[in-house]
Short mmCIF file of C-alpha atoms in Angstrom, two decimals:
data_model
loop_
_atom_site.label_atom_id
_atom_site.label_comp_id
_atom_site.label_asym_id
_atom_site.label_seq_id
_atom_site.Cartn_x
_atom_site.Cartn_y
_atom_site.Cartn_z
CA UNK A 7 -15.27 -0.82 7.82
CA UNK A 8 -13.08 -3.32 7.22
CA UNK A 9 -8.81 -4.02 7.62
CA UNK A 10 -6.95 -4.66 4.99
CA UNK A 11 -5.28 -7.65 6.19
CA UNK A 12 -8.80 -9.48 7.02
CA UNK A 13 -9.56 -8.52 3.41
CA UNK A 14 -6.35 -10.55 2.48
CA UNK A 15 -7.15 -13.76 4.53
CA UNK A 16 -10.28 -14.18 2.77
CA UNK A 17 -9.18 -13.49 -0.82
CA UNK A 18 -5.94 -15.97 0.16
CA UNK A 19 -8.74 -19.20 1.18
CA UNK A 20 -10.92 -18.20 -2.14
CA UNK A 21 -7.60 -18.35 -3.97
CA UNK A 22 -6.42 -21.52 -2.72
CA UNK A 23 -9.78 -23.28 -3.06
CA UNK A 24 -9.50 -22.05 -6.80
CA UNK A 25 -6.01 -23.17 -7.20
CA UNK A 26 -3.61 -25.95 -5.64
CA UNK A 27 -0.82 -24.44 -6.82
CA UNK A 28 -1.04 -21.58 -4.51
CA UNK A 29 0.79 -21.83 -0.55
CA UNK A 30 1.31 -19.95 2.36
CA UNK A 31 4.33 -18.93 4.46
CA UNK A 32 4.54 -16.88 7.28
CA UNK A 33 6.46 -16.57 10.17
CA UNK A 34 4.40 -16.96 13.30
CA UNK A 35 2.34 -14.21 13.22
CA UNK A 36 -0.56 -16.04 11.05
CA UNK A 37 -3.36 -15.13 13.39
CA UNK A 38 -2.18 -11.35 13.13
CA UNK A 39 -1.28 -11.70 9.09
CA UNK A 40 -4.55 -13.70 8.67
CA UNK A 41 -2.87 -16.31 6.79
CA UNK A 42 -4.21 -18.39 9.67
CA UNK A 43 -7.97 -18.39 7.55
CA UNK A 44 -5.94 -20.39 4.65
CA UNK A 45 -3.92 -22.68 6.95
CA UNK A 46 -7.33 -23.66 8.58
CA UNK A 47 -8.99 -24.75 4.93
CA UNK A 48 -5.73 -25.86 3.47
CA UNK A 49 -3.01 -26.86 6.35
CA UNK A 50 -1.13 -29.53 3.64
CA UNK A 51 -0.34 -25.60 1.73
CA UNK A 52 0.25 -24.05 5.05
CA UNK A 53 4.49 -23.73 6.40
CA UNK A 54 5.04 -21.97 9.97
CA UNK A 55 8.17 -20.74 8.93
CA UNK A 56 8.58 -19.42 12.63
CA UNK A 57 11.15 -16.41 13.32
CA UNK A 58 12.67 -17.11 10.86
CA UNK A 59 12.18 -14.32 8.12
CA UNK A 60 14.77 -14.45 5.55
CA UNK A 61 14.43 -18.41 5.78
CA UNK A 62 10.95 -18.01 4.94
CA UNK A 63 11.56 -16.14 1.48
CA UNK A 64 14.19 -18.35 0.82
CA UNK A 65 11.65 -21.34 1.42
CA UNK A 66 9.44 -19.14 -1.26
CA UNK A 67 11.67 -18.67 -3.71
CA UNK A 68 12.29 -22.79 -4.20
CA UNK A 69 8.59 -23.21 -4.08
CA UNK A 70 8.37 -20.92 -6.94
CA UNK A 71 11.15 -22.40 -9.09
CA UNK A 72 8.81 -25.48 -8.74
CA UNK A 73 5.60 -23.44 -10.13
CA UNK A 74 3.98 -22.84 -7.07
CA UNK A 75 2.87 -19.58 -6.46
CA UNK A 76 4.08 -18.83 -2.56
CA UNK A 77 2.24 -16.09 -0.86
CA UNK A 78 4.84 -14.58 1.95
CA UNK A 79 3.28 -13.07 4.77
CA UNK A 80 4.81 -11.14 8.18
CA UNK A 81 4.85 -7.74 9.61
CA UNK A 82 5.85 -4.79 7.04
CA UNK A 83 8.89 -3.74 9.60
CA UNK A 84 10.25 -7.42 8.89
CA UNK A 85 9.31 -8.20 5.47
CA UNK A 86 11.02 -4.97 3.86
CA UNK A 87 13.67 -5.33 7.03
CA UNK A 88 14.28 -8.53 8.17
CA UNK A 89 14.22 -10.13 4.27
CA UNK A 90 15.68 -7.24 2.57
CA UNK A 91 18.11 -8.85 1.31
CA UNK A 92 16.52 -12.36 0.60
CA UNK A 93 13.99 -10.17 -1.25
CA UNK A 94 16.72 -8.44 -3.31
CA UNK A 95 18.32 -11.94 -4.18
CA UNK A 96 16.25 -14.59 -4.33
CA UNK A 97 12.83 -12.90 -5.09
CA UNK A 98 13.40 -9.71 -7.58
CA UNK A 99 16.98 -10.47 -9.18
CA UNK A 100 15.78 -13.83 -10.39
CA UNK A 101 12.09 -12.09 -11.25
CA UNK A 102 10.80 -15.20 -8.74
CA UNK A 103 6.80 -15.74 -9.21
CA UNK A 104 6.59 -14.60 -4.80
CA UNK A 105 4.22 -12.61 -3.71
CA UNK A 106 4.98 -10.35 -0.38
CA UNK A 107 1.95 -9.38 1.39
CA UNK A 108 3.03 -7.77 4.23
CA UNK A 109 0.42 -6.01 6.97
CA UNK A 110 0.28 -4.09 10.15
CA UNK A 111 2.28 -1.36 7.62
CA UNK A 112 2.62 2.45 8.69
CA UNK A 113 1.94 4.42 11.88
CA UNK A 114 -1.65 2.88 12.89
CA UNK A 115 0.49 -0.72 14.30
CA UNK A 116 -0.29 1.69 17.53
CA UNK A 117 1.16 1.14 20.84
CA UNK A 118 3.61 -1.07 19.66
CA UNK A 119 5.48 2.35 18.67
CA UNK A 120 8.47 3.31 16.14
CA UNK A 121 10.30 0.05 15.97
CA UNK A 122 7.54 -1.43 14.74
CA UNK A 123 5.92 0.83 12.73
CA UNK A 124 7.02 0.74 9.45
CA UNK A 125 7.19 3.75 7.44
CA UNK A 126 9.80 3.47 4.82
CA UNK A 127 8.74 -0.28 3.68
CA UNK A 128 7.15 1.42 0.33
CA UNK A 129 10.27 3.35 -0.69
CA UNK A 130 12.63 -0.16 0.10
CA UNK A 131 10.44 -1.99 -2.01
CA UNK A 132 10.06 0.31 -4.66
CA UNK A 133 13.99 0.58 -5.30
CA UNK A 134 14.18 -2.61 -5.91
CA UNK A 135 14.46 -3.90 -9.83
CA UNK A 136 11.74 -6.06 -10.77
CA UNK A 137 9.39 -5.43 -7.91
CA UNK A 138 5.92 -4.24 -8.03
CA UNK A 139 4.62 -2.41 -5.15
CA UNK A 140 0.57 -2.29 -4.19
CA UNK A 141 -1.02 -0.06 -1.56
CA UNK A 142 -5.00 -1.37 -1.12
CA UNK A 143 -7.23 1.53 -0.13
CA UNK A 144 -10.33 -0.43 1.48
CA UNK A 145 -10.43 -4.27 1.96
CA UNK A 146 -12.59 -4.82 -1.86
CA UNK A 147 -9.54 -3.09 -3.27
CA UNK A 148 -7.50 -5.61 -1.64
CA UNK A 149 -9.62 -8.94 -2.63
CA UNK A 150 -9.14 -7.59 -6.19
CA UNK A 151 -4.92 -6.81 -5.32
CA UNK A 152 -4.31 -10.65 -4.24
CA UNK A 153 -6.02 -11.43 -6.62
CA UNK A 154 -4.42 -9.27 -9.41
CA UNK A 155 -1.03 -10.33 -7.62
CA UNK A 156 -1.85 -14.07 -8.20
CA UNK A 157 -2.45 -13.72 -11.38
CA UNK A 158 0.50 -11.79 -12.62
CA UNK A 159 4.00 -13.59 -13.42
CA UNK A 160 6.74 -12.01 -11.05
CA UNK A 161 7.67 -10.69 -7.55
CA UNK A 162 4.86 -8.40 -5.88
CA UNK A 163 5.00 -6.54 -2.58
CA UNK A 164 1.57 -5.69 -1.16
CA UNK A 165 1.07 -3.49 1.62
CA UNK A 166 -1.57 -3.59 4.38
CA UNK A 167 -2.82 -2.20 7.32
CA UNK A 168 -3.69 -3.04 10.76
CA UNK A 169 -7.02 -1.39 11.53
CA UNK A 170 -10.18 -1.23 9.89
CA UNK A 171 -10.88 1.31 7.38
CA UNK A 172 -13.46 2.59 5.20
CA UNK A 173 -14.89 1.68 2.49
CA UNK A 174 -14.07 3.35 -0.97
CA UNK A 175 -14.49 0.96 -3.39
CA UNK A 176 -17.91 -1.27 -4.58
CA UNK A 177 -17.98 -5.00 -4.26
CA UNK A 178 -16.10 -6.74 -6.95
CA UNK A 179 -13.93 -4.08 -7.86
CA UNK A 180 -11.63 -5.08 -10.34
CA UNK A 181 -7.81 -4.46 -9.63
CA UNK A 182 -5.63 -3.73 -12.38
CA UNK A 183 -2.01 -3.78 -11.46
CA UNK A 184 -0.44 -0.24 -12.81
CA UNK A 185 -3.82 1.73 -12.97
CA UNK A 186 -5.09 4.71 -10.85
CA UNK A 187 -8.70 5.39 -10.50
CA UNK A 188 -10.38 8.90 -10.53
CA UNK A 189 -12.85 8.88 -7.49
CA UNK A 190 -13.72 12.57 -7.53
CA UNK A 191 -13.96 15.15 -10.63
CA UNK A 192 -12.16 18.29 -9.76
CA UNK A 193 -10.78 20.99 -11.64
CA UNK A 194 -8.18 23.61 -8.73
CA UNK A 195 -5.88 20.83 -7.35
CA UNK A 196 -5.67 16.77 -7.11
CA UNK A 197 -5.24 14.62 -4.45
CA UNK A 198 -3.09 11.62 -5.14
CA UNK A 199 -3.46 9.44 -3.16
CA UNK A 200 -3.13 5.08 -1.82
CA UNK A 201 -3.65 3.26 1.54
CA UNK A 202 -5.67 4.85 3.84
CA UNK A 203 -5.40 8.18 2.58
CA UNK A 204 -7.52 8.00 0.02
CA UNK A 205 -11.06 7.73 2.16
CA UNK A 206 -9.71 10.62 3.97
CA UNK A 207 -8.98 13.05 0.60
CA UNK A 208 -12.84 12.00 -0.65
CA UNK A 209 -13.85 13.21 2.71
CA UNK A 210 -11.83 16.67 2.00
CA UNK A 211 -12.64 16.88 -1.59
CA UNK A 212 -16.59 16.78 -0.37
CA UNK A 213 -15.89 19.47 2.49
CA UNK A 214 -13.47 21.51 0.39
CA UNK A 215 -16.26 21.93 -2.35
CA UNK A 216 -18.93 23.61 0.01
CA UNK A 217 -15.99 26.54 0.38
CA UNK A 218 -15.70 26.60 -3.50
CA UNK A 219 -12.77 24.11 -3.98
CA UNK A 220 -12.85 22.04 -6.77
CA UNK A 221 -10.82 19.01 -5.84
CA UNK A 222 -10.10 16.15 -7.56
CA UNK A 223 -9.10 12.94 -6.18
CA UNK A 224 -6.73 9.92 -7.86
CA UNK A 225 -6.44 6.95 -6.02
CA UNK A 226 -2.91 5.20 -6.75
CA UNK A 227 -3.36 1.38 -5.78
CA UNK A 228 -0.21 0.69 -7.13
CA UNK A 229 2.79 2.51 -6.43
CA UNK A 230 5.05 1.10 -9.02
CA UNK A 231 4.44 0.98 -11.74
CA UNK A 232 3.17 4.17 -11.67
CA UNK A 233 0.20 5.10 -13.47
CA UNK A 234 2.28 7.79 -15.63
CA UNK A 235 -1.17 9.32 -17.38
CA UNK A 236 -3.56 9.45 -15.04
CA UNK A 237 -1.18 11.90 -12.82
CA UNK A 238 0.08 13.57 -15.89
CA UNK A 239 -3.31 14.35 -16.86
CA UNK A 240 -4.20 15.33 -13.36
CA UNK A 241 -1.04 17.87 -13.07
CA UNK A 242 -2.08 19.59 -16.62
CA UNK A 243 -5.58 20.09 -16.04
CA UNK A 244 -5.67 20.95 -12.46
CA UNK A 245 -2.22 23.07 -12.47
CA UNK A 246 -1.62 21.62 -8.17
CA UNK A 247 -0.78 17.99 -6.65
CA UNK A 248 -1.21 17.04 -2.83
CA UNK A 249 -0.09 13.49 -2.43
CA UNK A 250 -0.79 11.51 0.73
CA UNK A 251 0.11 8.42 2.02
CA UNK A 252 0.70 6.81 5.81
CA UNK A 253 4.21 6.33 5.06
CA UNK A 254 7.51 8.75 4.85
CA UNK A 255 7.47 11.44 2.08
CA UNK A 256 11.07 10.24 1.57
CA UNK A 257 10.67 7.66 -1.25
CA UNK A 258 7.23 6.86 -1.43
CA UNK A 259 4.42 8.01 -3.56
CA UNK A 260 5.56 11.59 -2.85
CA UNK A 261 9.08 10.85 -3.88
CA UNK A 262 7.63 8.48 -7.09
CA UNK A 263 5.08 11.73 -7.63
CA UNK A 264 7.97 14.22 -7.04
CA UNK A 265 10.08 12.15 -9.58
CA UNK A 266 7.56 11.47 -12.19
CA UNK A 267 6.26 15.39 -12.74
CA UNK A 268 10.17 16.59 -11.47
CA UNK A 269 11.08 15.00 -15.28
CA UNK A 270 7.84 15.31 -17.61
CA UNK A 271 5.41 18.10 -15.72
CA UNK A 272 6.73 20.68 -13.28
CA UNK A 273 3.77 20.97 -11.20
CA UNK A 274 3.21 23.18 -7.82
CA UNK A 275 3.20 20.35 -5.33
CA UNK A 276 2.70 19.19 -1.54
CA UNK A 277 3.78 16.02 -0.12
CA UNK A 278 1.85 14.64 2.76
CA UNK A 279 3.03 11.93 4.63
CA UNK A 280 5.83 11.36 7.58
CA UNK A 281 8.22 13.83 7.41
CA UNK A 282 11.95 12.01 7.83
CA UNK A 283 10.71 10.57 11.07
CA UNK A 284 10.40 7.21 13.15
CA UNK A 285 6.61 6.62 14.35
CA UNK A 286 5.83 6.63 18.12
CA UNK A 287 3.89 4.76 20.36
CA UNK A 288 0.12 5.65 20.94
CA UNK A 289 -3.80 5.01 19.66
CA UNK A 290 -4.03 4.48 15.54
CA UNK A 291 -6.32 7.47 15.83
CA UNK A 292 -4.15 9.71 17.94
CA UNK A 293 -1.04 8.56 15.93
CA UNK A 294 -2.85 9.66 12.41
CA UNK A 295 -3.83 12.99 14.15
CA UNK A 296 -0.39 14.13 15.64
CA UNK A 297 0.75 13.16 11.78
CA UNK A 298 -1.47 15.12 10.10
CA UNK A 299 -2.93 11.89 7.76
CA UNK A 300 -6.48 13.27 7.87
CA UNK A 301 -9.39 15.09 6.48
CA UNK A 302 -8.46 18.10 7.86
CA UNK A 303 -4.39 18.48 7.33
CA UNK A 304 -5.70 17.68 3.39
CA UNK A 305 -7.75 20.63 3.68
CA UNK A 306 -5.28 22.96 5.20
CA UNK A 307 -2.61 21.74 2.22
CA UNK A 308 -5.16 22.77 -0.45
CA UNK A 309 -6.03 26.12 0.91
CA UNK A 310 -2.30 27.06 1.00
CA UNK A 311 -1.83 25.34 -2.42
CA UNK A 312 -4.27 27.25 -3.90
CA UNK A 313 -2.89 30.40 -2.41
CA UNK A 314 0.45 28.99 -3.84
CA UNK A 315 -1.26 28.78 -7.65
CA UNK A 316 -2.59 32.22 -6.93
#
């Protein structure tokens, strides 16, 4: 167990010991972003920005147009909020070399409730030209993201979490930007999944099987681009697609799903996710329960969806 942002501060100091052209901004929340682990080992590649959001990816666009590669780090509800529009101008329209890694993302911020739970960051992002969008599912998938994200030329929004999660991928994974990964054969339906989700549909596929129900599960790590085959494939050969994700249905990787098989593979589907709805203050745990992002809600969709397929 492990969160996704502690994932990030480590892979950011390896990164920076690796190469000087790589800097940090964020905008006083580094012990919360874990930035703070790189300003410690390299405080000359460090900038406070303070509240100052937009200012900060500003700041990170310049740095780029002088070949550094800036790594841009805050809260999701102000990154794809507060910056929206730096983002739009500075970062994508110019195709700046920024990288947006952006954490306490979705409904499990907690207590801090709705106005800072961000649940539509994903489907901002994602309209944007130019942008690629990553969703980690475990912190080795998100050592290999940064790292994937440093490597590649051109503005990258990466998505993390608050809380610690489980562990679905081996030590060293490799990240490819634009690829799925199959973690579970299955031949009735397919969960496709990112974030958190996908420990939770590996969980269902496993219980789901001892009541006869083959499920597969695709992990999307990247939300755009969209790994176009690995879903297509899943939607032909399985005939049903549940996708889940802690984030609204409304333009995430239900809509990109939705949109994808909508034009190429009319499949029966299910979208699980928040439902046109601000969060709410309470426990991560209790929050994913009262949501229906678990185990059990994936199991409930697949019975029906089976039903559905008849």
């Amino acid at each position: 167990m492990i969160a996704t942002r502690d994932a990030y501060g480590e892979a950011l100091a390896e990164l920076g010991a690796e190469n000087e052209s790589i800097v940090a901004l964020d905008a006083d929340l580094s012990g919360s972003t874990k930035t703070g682990v790189f300003a410690k080992r390299f405080p000359n590649r460090f900038f406070n920005m303070g509240i100052a959001e937009a200012n900060m990816v500003g700041t990170a666009a310049g740095l780029a147009s002088v070949g550094k590669i800036p790594f841009v780090s805050t809260f999701a509800i102000f990154a794809a909020g507060r910056a929206w529009e730096q983002i739009r101008q500075s970062v994508a329209y110019p195709k700046a070399n920024v990288k947006i890694v952006a954490t306490h993302g979705g409904v499990t911020v907690g207590e801090d409730g709705g106005s800072h739970q961000s649940v539509e960051d994903v489907a901002i992002m994602r309209a944007i030209p130019n942008m690629t969008v990553i969703v980690p599912a475990d912190g080795e998938e998100t050592k290999g993201a940064i790292r994937a994200a440093a490597a590649y030329k051109g503005p990258v929004y990466v998505r993390l979490g608050r809380n610690k999660v489980p562990t679905v991928f081996p030590a060293g994974h490799e990240f490819k930007i634009g690829k799925g990964n199959q973690l579970v054969d299955g031949s009735d339906l397919t969960f496709v999944t990112t974030g958190l989700m996908t420990a939770q549909a590996v969980i269902a596929a496993e219980k789901l099987q001892a009541e006869g129900i083959s499920a597969r599960v695709v992990h999307l790590g990247t939300i755009k681009p969209l790994d176009k085959e690995i879903v297509l494939k899943a939607a032909r050969e399985t005939g049903a697609i549940i996708t889940a994700e802690e984030h609204s249905v409304v333009g995430g990787l239900g809509g990109a799903v939705a949109e994808l098989l909508g034009e190429e593979c009319p499949t029966l589907m299910k979208r699980v996710g928040i439902h046109d709805r601000f969060g709410t203050s309470g426990k991560s745990d209790e929050l994913l329960k009262y949501f229906g992002l678990n185990a059990e809600t994936l199991m409930e969709e697949a019975r029906e969806i089976i039903t559905r397929k008849g």
